[in-house]
């Protein structure tokens, strides 16, 4: 009798082997089909890609759990047997919301669920001025996610964004705390030098995921180097989105369109194309003010 492996079990089988798992970023059915047909062994549901390409929004916490879950189901179905590592942002609320998110993502067919320790509303990990919850608060969410799994093989990825606001030492400390709390894979977002990448590899005691963002804060690092350092997964969120945007702009320019020239370099410029400045202005306009002393 043949037993069909669950998505999480398929990913765990890959993690048990040697070598680096390269997971291109996908955000729609077409991208999922391309990744599967090009022979990749895993894919990454990029929240930034879903926001930008699916909804025309910047990656600043504007999508809902329902919208991401629906997209995860589409992508997982198109990938077939290729396991999907899915961005779930902050879990979309408190620990009880995390429980609902985990259950919904599992029903959608994902293999791994990535949660992060940013405060809501979160931002792309390669944007400035990120804010964090405390490590204790995130560990409560992490415990909720681990308890909520209906399939014990579903992989829980714990991401810390502490490098930006607190520095690399704090990021490594948090990473080890989250590993000790039971996370299956650890993701330290946005190391800013080869030396920091090496420190993460040598000082975090857990299977490691690294994010390769074109034009982002982390230096581009070859797959063989990452594998030699011991990283187990490398995600490439912009592998399809970046070239698609550039090709689209070039095509529209040939038709007589005017390409914006005032964009900030890197990921921020991509988000400016879908309204980052306008949405940031809305957020600033409605930001609560400190109460006036009596």
JSON list of C-alpha atoms in Angstrom, two decimals, residues 56-259:
[
{"chain": "A", "resi": 56, "resn": "UNK", "atom": "CA", "xyz": [-1.44, 46.34, -6.43]},
{"chain": "A", "resi": 57, "resn": "UNK", "atom": "CA", "xyz": [-0.41, 47.15, -2.86]},
{"chain": "A", "resi": 58, "resn": "UNK", "atom": "CA", "xyz": [2.92, 47.71, -1.10]},
{"chain": "A", "resi": 59, "resn": "UNK", "atom": "CA", "xyz": [4.11, 45.16, 1.45]},
{"chain": "A", "resi": 60, "resn": "UNK", "atom": "CA", "xyz": [3.20, 47.11, 4.58]},
{"chain": "A", "resi": 61, "resn": "UNK", "atom": "CA", "xyz": [0.65, 44.87, 6.25]},
{"chain": "A", "resi": 62, "resn": "UNK", "atom": "CA", "xyz": [-2.39, 45.65, 4.08]},
{"chain": "A", "resi": 63, "resn": "UNK", "atom": "CA", "xyz": [-3.34, 42.08, 3.12]},
{"chain": "A", "resi": 64, "resn": "UNK", "atom": "CA", "xyz": [-5.62, 39.92, 5.23]},
{"chain": "A", "resi": 65, "resn": "UNK", "atom": "CA", "xyz": [-5.28, 36.30, 6.30]},
{"chain": "A", "resi": 66, "resn": "UNK", "atom": "CA", "xyz": [-8.20, 35.38, 4.04]},
{"chain": "A", "resi": 67, "resn": "UNK", "atom": "CA", "xyz": [-6.55, 36.92, 0.97]},
{"chain": "A", "resi": 68, "resn": "UNK", "atom": "CA", "xyz": [-3.24, 35.17, 1.65]},
{"chain": "A", "resi": 69, "resn": "UNK", "atom": "CA", "xyz": [-4.89, 31.84, 2.39]},
{"chain": "A", "resi": 70, "resn": "UNK", "atom": "CA", "xyz": [-6.84, 31.94, -0.87]},
{"chain": "A", "resi": 71, "resn": "UNK", "atom": "CA", "xyz": [-3.66, 32.65, -2.82]},
{"chain": "A", "resi": 72, "resn": "UNK", "atom": "CA", "xyz": [-1.79, 29.89, -0.96]},
{"chain": "A", "resi": 73, "resn": "UNK", "atom": "CA", "xyz": [-4.42, 27.38, -2.06]},
{"chain": "A", "resi": 74, "resn": "UNK", "atom": "CA", "xyz": [-4.14, 28.41, -5.72]},
{"chain": "A", "resi": 75, "resn": "UNK", "atom": "CA", "xyz": [-0.35, 28.22, -5.66]},
{"chain": "A", "resi": 76, "resn": "UNK", "atom": "CA", "xyz": [-0.19, 24.92, -3.74]},
{"chain": "A", "resi": 77, "resn": "UNK", "atom": "CA", "xyz": [-2.59, 23.28, -6.20]},
{"chain": "A", "resi": 78, "resn": "UNK", "atom": "CA", "xyz": [-0.53, 24.43, -9.19]},
{"chain": "A", "resi": 79, "resn": "UNK", "atom": "CA", "xyz": [2.72, 23.26, -7.60]},
{"chain": "A", "resi": 80, "resn": "UNK", "atom": "CA", "xyz": [1.41, 19.72, -7.20]},
{"chain": "A", "resi": 81, "resn": "UNK", "atom": "CA", "xyz": [4.02, 17.67, -5.36]},
{"chain": "A", "resi": 82, "resn": "UNK", "atom": "CA", "xyz": [6.41, 20.63, -4.93]},
{"chain": "A", "resi": 83, "resn": "UNK", "atom": "CA", "xyz": [6.19, 21.78, -1.28]},
{"chain": "A", "resi": 84, "resn": "UNK", "atom": "CA", "xyz": [5.24, 25.38, -0.62]},
{"chain": "A", "resi": 85, "resn": "UNK", "atom": "CA", "xyz": [6.84, 27.51, 2.11]},
{"chain": "A", "resi": 86, "resn": "UNK", "atom": "CA", "xyz": [4.22, 30.18, 2.82]},
{"chain": "A", "resi": 87, "resn": "UNK", "atom": "CA", "xyz": [4.68, 33.66, 4.26]},
{"chain": "A", "resi": 88, "resn": "UNK", "atom": "CA", "xyz": [2.09, 34.28, 7.00]},
{"chain": "A", "resi": 89, "resn": "UNK", "atom": "CA", "xyz": [3.45, 37.66, 8.16]},
{"chain": "A", "resi": 90, "resn": "UNK", "atom": "CA", "xyz": [2.73, 38.17, 11.88]},
{"chain": "A", "resi": 91, "resn": "UNK", "atom": "CA", "xyz": [0.02, 35.50, 11.96]},
{"chain": "A", "resi": 92, "resn": "UNK", "atom": "CA", "xyz": [-2.58, 38.25, 11.44]},
{"chain": "A", "resi": 93, "resn": "UNK", "atom": "CA", "xyz": [-3.20, 38.98, 15.09]},
{"chain": "A", "resi": 94, "resn": "UNK", "atom": "CA", "xyz": [-2.79, 37.52, 18.54]},
{"chain": "A", "resi": 95, "resn": "UNK", "atom": "CA", "xyz": [-2.06, 33.85, 19.37]},
{"chain": "A", "resi": 96, "resn": "UNK", "atom": "CA", "xyz": [-5.67, 32.81, 18.79]},
{"chain": "A", "resi": 97, "resn": "UNK", "atom": "CA", "xyz": [-5.52, 34.42, 15.33]},
{"chain": "A", "resi": 98, "resn": "UNK", "atom": "CA", "xyz": [-2.29, 32.53, 14.68]},
{"chain": "A", "resi": 99, "resn": "UNK", "atom": "CA", "xyz": [-4.11, 29.28, 15.45]},
{"chain": "A", "resi": 100, "resn": "UNK", "atom": "CA", "xyz": [-6.75, 30.08, 12.83]},
{"chain": "A", "resi": 101, "resn": "UNK", "atom": "CA", "xyz": [-4.07, 31.08, 10.31]},
{"chain": "A", "resi": 102, "resn": "UNK", "atom": "CA", "xyz": [-2.15, 27.84, 10.77]},
{"chain": "A", "resi": 103, "resn": "UNK", "atom": "CA", "xyz": [-5.27, 25.73, 10.35]},
{"chain": "A", "resi": 104, "resn": "UNK", "atom": "CA", "xyz": [-6.30, 27.65, 7.23]},
{"chain": "A", "resi": 105, "resn": "UNK", "atom": "CA", "xyz": [-2.84, 27.42, 5.67]},
{"chain": "A", "resi": 106, "resn": "UNK", "atom": "CA", "xyz": [-2.71, 23.68, 6.30]},
{"chain": "A", "resi": 107, "resn": "UNK", "atom": "CA", "xyz": [-6.08, 23.24, 4.59]},
{"chain": "A", "resi": 108, "resn": "UNK", "atom": "CA", "xyz": [-4.71, 25.25, 1.67]},
{"chain": "A", "resi": 109, "resn": "UNK", "atom": "CA", "xyz": [-1.96, 22.67, 1.24]},
{"chain": "A", "resi": 110, "resn": "UNK", "atom": "CA", "xyz": [1.19, 24.47, 2.36]},
{"chain": "A", "resi": 111, "resn": "UNK", "atom": "CA", "xyz": [4.23, 22.60, 3.67]},
{"chain": "A", "resi": 112, "resn": "UNK", "atom": "CA", "xyz": [5.68, 25.34, 5.88]},
{"chain": "A", "resi": 113, "resn": "UNK", "atom": "CA", "xyz": [4.28, 28.42, 7.59]},
{"chain": "A", "resi": 114, "resn": "UNK", "atom": "CA", "xyz": [6.53, 31.43, 8.20]},
{"chain": "A", "resi": 115, "resn": "UNK", "atom": "CA", "xyz": [5.77, 33.74, 11.12]},
{"chain": "A", "resi": 116, "resn": "UNK", "atom": "CA", "xyz": [7.70, 36.88, 12.09]},
{"chain": "A", "resi": 117, "resn": "UNK", "atom": "CA", "xyz": [8.27, 38.98, 15.20]},
{"chain": "A", "resi": 118, "resn": "UNK", "atom": "CA", "xyz": [7.34, 42.36, 13.74]},
{"chain": "A", "resi": 119, "resn": "UNK", "atom": "CA", "xyz": [4.59, 44.47, 15.26]},
{"chain": "A", "resi": 120, "resn": "UNK", "atom": "CA", "xyz": [1.43, 44.97, 13.22]},
{"chain": "A", "resi": 121, "resn": "UNK", "atom": "CA", "xyz": [1.25, 46.47, 10.67]},
{"chain": "A", "resi": 122, "resn": "UNK", "atom": "CA", "xyz": [4.42, 44.79, 9.47]},
{"chain": "A", "resi": 123, "resn": "UNK", "atom": "CA", "xyz": [6.70, 45.93, 6.65]},
{"chain": "A", "resi": 124, "resn": "UNK", "atom": "CA", "xyz": [8.84, 44.26, 4.05]},
{"chain": "A", "resi": 125, "resn": "UNK", "atom": "CA", "xyz": [11.96, 43.07, 5.83]},
{"chain": "A", "resi": 126, "resn": "UNK", "atom": "CA", "xyz": [14.16, 45.24, 3.64]},
{"chain": "A", "resi": 127, "resn": "UNK", "atom": "CA", "xyz": [12.39, 48.52, 4.40]},
{"chain": "A", "resi": 128, "resn": "UNK", "atom": "CA", "xyz": [13.51, 50.90, 7.18]},
{"chain": "A", "resi": 129, "resn": "UNK", "atom": "CA", "xyz": [11.78, 51.70, 10.48]},
{"chain": "A", "resi": 130, "resn": "UNK", "atom": "CA", "xyz": [10.51, 48.24, 11.35]},
{"chain": "A", "resi": 131, "resn": "UNK", "atom": "CA", "xyz": [8.99, 47.72, 14.79]},
{"chain": "A", "resi": 132, "resn": "UNK", "atom": "CA", "xyz": [9.07, 44.50, 16.81]},
{"chain": "A", "resi": 133, "resn": "UNK", "atom": "CA", "xyz": [6.99, 42.75, 19.40]},
{"chain": "A", "resi": 134, "resn": "UNK", "atom": "CA", "xyz": [8.89, 41.46, 22.41]},
{"chain": "A", "resi": 135, "resn": "UNK", "atom": "CA", "xyz": [10.53, 38.06, 22.18]},
{"chain": "A", "resi": 136, "resn": "UNK", "atom": "CA", "xyz": [8.10, 36.82, 24.85]},
{"chain": "A", "resi": 137, "resn": "UNK", "atom": "CA", "xyz": [5.13, 37.95, 22.76]},
{"chain": "A", "resi": 138, "resn": "UNK", "atom": "CA", "xyz": [6.45, 36.21, 19.68]},
{"chain": "A", "resi": 139, "resn": "UNK", "atom": "CA", "xyz": [7.18, 33.02, 21.59]},
{"chain": "A", "resi": 140, "resn": "UNK", "atom": "CA", "xyz": [3.52, 32.96, 22.64]},
{"chain": "A", "resi": 141, "resn": "UNK", "atom": "CA", "xyz": [2.54, 33.12, 18.96]},
{"chain": "A", "resi": 142, "resn": "UNK", "atom": "CA", "xyz": [5.09, 30.45, 18.12]},
{"chain": "A", "resi": 143, "resn": "UNK", "atom": "CA", "xyz": [3.72, 28.11, 20.78]},
{"chain": "A", "resi": 144, "resn": "UNK", "atom": "CA", "xyz": [0.21, 28.70, 19.45]},
{"chain": "A", "resi": 145, "resn": "UNK", "atom": "CA", "xyz": [1.35, 27.82, 15.93]},
{"chain": "A", "resi": 146, "resn": "UNK", "atom": "CA", "xyz": [3.09, 24.65, 17.06]},
{"chain": "A", "resi": 147, "resn": "UNK", "atom": "CA", "xyz": [0.04, 23.53, 19.06]},
{"chain": "A", "resi": 148, "resn": "UNK", "atom": "CA", "xyz": [-2.37, 24.35, 16.22]},
{"chain": "A", "resi": 149, "resn": "UNK", "atom": "CA", "xyz": [-0.83, 22.02, 13.66]},
{"chain": "A", "resi": 150, "resn": "UNK", "atom": "CA", "xyz": [-3.14, 19.21, 12.61]},
{"chain": "A", "resi": 151, "resn": "UNK", "atom": "CA", "xyz": [-0.22, 17.63, 10.74]},
{"chain": "A", "resi": 152, "resn": "UNK", "atom": "CA", "xyz": [2.85, 17.32, 12.98]},
{"chain": "A", "resi": 153, "resn": "UNK", "atom": "CA", "xyz": [5.02, 17.42, 9.86]},
{"chain": "A", "resi": 154, "resn": "UNK", "atom": "CA", "xyz": [3.94, 20.95, 8.95]},
{"chain": "A", "resi": 155, "resn": "UNK", "atom": "CA", "xyz": [7.12, 23.02, 9.24]},
{"chain": "A", "resi": 156, "resn": "UNK", "atom": "CA", "xyz": [7.01, 26.20, 11.34]},
{"chain": "A", "resi": 157, "resn": "UNK", "atom": "CA", "xyz": [9.52, 28.86, 10.26]},
{"chain": "A", "resi": 158, "resn": "UNK", "atom": "CA", "xyz": [10.30, 31.55, 12.84]},
{"chain": "A", "resi": 159, "resn": "UNK", "atom": "CA", "xyz": [11.59, 34.80, 11.37]},
{"chain": "A", "resi": 160, "resn": "UNK", "atom": "CA", "xyz": [13.19, 37.58, 13.38]},
{"chain": "A", "resi": 161, "resn": "UNK", "atom": "CA", "xyz": [13.44, 41.12, 12.00]},
{"chain": "A", "resi": 162, "resn": "UNK", "atom": "CA", "xyz": [15.57, 42.29, 14.92]},
{"chain": "A", "resi": 163, "resn": "UNK", "atom": "CA", "xyz": [18.67, 42.98, 12.81]},
{"chain": "A", "resi": 164, "resn": "UNK", "atom": "CA", "xyz": [17.35, 46.35, 11.63]},
{"chain": "A", "resi": 165, "resn": "UNK", "atom": "CA", "xyz": [16.06, 47.95, 14.84]},
{"chain": "A", "resi": 166, "resn": "UNK", "atom": "CA", "xyz": [18.24, 46.15, 17.42]},
{"chain": "A", "resi": 167, "resn": "UNK", "atom": "CA", "xyz": [21.37, 44.89, 15.64]},
{"chain": "A", "resi": 168, "resn": "UNK", "atom": "CA", "xyz": [22.84, 41.53, 14.72]},
{"chain": "A", "resi": 169, "resn": "UNK", "atom": "CA", "xyz": [23.59, 40.43, 18.29]},
{"chain": "A", "resi": 170, "resn": "UNK", "atom": "CA", "xyz": [19.94, 40.81, 19.30]},
{"chain": "A", "resi": 171, "resn": "UNK", "atom": "CA", "xyz": [18.83, 39.06, 16.12]},
{"chain": "A", "resi": 172, "resn": "UNK", "atom": "CA", "xyz": [21.01, 36.05, 16.88]},
{"chain": "A", "resi": 173, "resn": "UNK", "atom": "CA", "xyz": [19.81, 35.99, 20.48]},
{"chain": "A", "resi": 174, "resn": "UNK", "atom": "CA", "xyz": [16.19, 35.98, 19.35]},
{"chain": "A", "resi": 175, "resn": "UNK", "atom": "CA", "xyz": [16.88, 33.35, 16.72]},
{"chain": "A", "resi": 176, "resn": "UNK", "atom": "CA", "xyz": [18.27, 30.96, 19.31]},
{"chain": "A", "resi": 177, "resn": "UNK", "atom": "CA", "xyz": [15.36, 31.67, 21.66]},
{"chain": "A", "resi": 178, "resn": "UNK", "atom": "CA", "xyz": [12.87, 30.81, 18.92]},
{"chain": "A", "resi": 179, "resn": "UNK", "atom": "CA", "xyz": [14.75, 27.64, 18.06]},
{"chain": "A", "resi": 180, "resn": "UNK", "atom": "CA", "xyz": [14.71, 26.59, 21.72]},
{"chain": "A", "resi": 181, "resn": "UNK", "atom": "CA", "xyz": [10.97, 27.30, 21.81]},
{"chain": "A", "resi": 182, "resn": "UNK", "atom": "CA", "xyz": [10.42, 24.69, 19.10]},
{"chain": "A", "resi": 183, "resn": "UNK", "atom": "CA", "xyz": [10.58, 26.40, 15.70]},
{"chain": "A", "resi": 184, "resn": "UNK", "atom": "CA", "xyz": [11.59, 23.92, 12.99]},
{"chain": "A", "resi": 185, "resn": "UNK", "atom": "CA", "xyz": [13.50, 26.43, 10.83]},
{"chain": "A", "resi": 186, "resn": "UNK", "atom": "CA", "xyz": [14.98, 29.82, 11.76]},
{"chain": "A", "resi": 187, "resn": "UNK", "atom": "CA", "xyz": [15.03, 32.86, 9.47]},
{"chain": "A", "resi": 188, "resn": "UNK", "atom": "CA", "xyz": [17.13, 35.89, 10.43]},
{"chain": "A", "resi": 189, "resn": "UNK", "atom": "CA", "xyz": [15.95, 38.61, 8.09]},
{"chain": "A", "resi": 190, "resn": "UNK", "atom": "CA", "xyz": [18.24, 41.12, 6.35]},
{"chain": "A", "resi": 191, "resn": "UNK", "atom": "CA", "xyz": [21.82, 40.47, 7.49]},
{"chain": "A", "resi": 192, "resn": "UNK", "atom": "CA", "xyz": [23.85, 43.29, 5.98]},
{"chain": "A", "resi": 193, "resn": "UNK", "atom": "CA", "xyz": [27.30, 41.83, 5.25]},
{"chain": "A", "resi": 194, "resn": "UNK", "atom": "CA", "xyz": [29.03, 38.52, 4.47]},
{"chain": "A", "resi": 195, "resn": "UNK", "atom": "CA", "xyz": [30.38, 38.56, 8.02]},
{"chain": "A", "resi": 196, "resn": "UNK", "atom": "CA", "xyz": [26.85, 38.76, 9.45]},
{"chain": "A", "resi": 197, "resn": "UNK", "atom": "CA", "xyz": [25.71, 35.89, 7.23]},
{"chain": "A", "resi": 198, "resn": "UNK", "atom": "CA", "xyz": [28.61, 33.81, 8.56]},
{"chain": "A", "resi": 199, "resn": "UNK", "atom": "CA", "xyz": [27.79, 34.73, 12.16]},
{"chain": "A", "resi": 200, "resn": "UNK", "atom": "CA", "xyz": [24.21, 33.55, 11.72]},
{"chain": "A", "resi": 201, "resn": "UNK", "atom": "CA", "xyz": [25.42, 30.29, 10.22]},
{"chain": "A", "resi": 202, "resn": "UNK", "atom": "CA", "xyz": [27.86, 29.60, 13.05]},
{"chain": "A", "resi": 203, "resn": "UNK", "atom": "CA", "xyz": [25.98, 31.03, 16.05]},
{"chain": "A", "resi": 204, "resn": "UNK", "atom": "CA", "xyz": [22.36, 29.96, 15.47]},
{"chain": "A", "resi": 205, "resn": "UNK", "atom": "CA", "xyz": [21.77, 26.33, 16.41]},
{"chain": "A", "resi": 206, "resn": "UNK", "atom": "CA", "xyz": [18.94, 25.36, 14.07]},
{"chain": "A", "resi": 207, "resn": "UNK", "atom": "CA", "xyz": [18.15, 24.64, 10.42]},
{"chain": "A", "resi": 208, "resn": "UNK", "atom": "CA", "xyz": [18.48, 28.01, 8.69]},
{"chain": "A", "resi": 209, "resn": "UNK", "atom": "CA", "xyz": [16.62, 29.85, 5.94]},
{"chain": "A", "resi": 210, "resn": "UNK", "atom": "CA", "xyz": [18.09, 32.91, 4.22]},
{"chain": "A", "resi": 211, "resn": "UNK", "atom": "CA", "xyz": [16.35, 35.51, 2.08]},
{"chain": "A", "resi": 212, "resn": "UNK", "atom": "CA", "xyz": [18.03, 36.64, -1.13]},
{"chain": "A", "resi": 213, "resn": "UNK", "atom": "CA", "xyz": [16.31, 39.90, -2.14]},
{"chain": "A", "resi": 214, "resn": "UNK", "atom": "CA", "xyz": [17.52, 41.56, -5.33]},
{"chain": "A", "resi": 215, "resn": "UNK", "atom": "CA", "xyz": [18.67, 45.07, -4.45]},
{"chain": "A", "resi": 216, "resn": "UNK", "atom": "CA", "xyz": [17.95, 44.49, -0.77]},
{"chain": "A", "resi": 217, "resn": "UNK", "atom": "CA", "xyz": [20.07, 44.81, 2.35]},
{"chain": "A", "resi": 218, "resn": "UNK", "atom": "CA", "xyz": [21.60, 41.32, 2.21]},
{"chain": "A", "resi": 219, "resn": "UNK", "atom": "CA", "xyz": [24.55, 40.85, -0.13]},
{"chain": "A", "resi": 220, "resn": "UNK", "atom": "CA", "xyz": [23.91, 38.43, -2.96]},
{"chain": "A", "resi": 221, "resn": "UNK", "atom": "CA", "xyz": [25.58, 35.16, -2.02]},
{"chain": "A", "resi": 222, "resn": "UNK", "atom": "CA", "xyz": [26.15, 32.16, -4.27]},
{"chain": "A", "resi": 223, "resn": "UNK", "atom": "CA", "xyz": [24.23, 28.98, -3.54]},
{"chain": "A", "resi": 224, "resn": "UNK", "atom": "CA", "xyz": [27.37, 26.92, -3.06]},
{"chain": "A", "resi": 225, "resn": "UNK", "atom": "CA", "xyz": [28.64, 29.38, -0.45]},
{"chain": "A", "resi": 226, "resn": "UNK", "atom": "CA", "xyz": [25.34, 29.28, 1.42]},
{"chain": "A", "resi": 227, "resn": "UNK", "atom": "CA", "xyz": [25.39, 25.50, 1.33]},
{"chain": "A", "resi": 228, "resn": "UNK", "atom": "CA", "xyz": [28.96, 25.41, 2.61]},
{"chain": "A", "resi": 229, "resn": "UNK", "atom": "CA", "xyz": [27.96, 27.64, 5.53]},
{"chain": "A", "resi": 230, "resn": "UNK", "atom": "CA", "xyz": [25.16, 25.24, 6.39]},
{"chain": "A", "resi": 231, "resn": "UNK", "atom": "CA", "xyz": [22.04, 27.11, 5.30]},
{"chain": "A", "resi": 232, "resn": "UNK", "atom": "CA", "xyz": [19.26, 24.69, 4.39]},
{"chain": "A", "resi": 233, "resn": "UNK", "atom": "CA", "xyz": [16.85, 26.91, 2.43]},
{"chain": "A", "resi": 234, "resn": "UNK", "atom": "CA", "xyz": [17.41, 29.99, 0.27]},
{"chain": "A", "resi": 235, "resn": "UNK", "atom": "CA", "xyz": [14.28, 31.86, -0.77]},
{"chain": "A", "resi": 236, "resn": "UNK", "atom": "CA", "xyz": [14.32, 34.22, -3.76]},
{"chain": "A", "resi": 237, "resn": "UNK", "atom": "CA", "xyz": [11.09, 36.25, -3.48]},
{"chain": "A", "resi": 238, "resn": "UNK", "atom": "CA", "xyz": [11.82, 38.48, -6.48]},
{"chain": "A", "resi": 239, "resn": "UNK", "atom": "CA", "xyz": [12.97, 35.80, -8.91]},
{"chain": "A", "resi": 240, "resn": "UNK", "atom": "CA", "xyz": [9.80, 36.13, -11.01]},
{"chain": "A", "resi": 241, "resn": "UNK", "atom": "CA", "xyz": [8.36, 39.43, -9.80]},
{"chain": "A", "resi": 242, "resn": "UNK", "atom": "CA", "xyz": [11.39, 41.63, -10.47]},
{"chain": "A", "resi": 243, "resn": "UNK", "atom": "CA", "xyz": [11.91, 40.62, -14.10]},
{"chain": "A", "resi": 244, "resn": "UNK", "atom": "CA", "xyz": [8.15, 40.77, -14.75]},
{"chain": "A", "resi": 245, "resn": "UNK", "atom": "CA", "xyz": [7.96, 44.36, -13.50]},
{"chain": "A", "resi": 246, "resn": "UNK", "atom": "CA", "xyz": [10.99, 45.46, -15.52]},
{"chain": "A", "resi": 247, "resn": "UNK", "atom": "CA", "xyz": [9.70, 43.79, -18.67]},
{"chain": "A", "resi": 248, "resn": "UNK", "atom": "CA", "xyz": [6.29, 45.37, -18.16]},
{"chain": "A", "resi": 249, "resn": "UNK", "atom": "CA", "xyz": [7.75, 48.85, -17.80]},
{"chain": "A", "resi": 250, "resn": "UNK", "atom": "CA", "xyz": [9.89, 48.40, -20.91]},
{"chain": "A", "resi": 251, "resn": "UNK", "atom": "CA", "xyz": [6.90, 47.18, -22.92]},
{"chain": "A", "resi": 252, "resn": "UNK", "atom": "CA", "xyz": [4.76, 50.11, -21.80]},
{"chain": "A", "resi": 253, "resn": "UNK", "atom": "CA", "xyz": [7.57, 52.53, -22.61]},
{"chain": "A", "resi": 254, "resn": "UNK", "atom": "CA", "xyz": [7.74, 51.15, -26.17]},
{"chain": "A", "resi": 255, "resn": "UNK", "atom": "CA", "xyz": [4.01, 51.87, -26.46]},
{"chain": "A", "resi": 256, "resn": "UNK", "atom": "CA", "xyz": [4.63, 55.51, -25.56]},
{"chain": "A", "resi": 257, "resn": "UNK", "atom": "CA", "xyz": [4.23, 55.37, -21.79]},
{"chain": "A", "resi": 258, "resn": "UNK", "atom": "CA", "xyz": [6.40, 57.40, -19.44]},
{"chain": "A", "resi": 259, "resn": "UNK", "atom": "CA", "xyz": [8.31, 55.32, -16.91]}
]
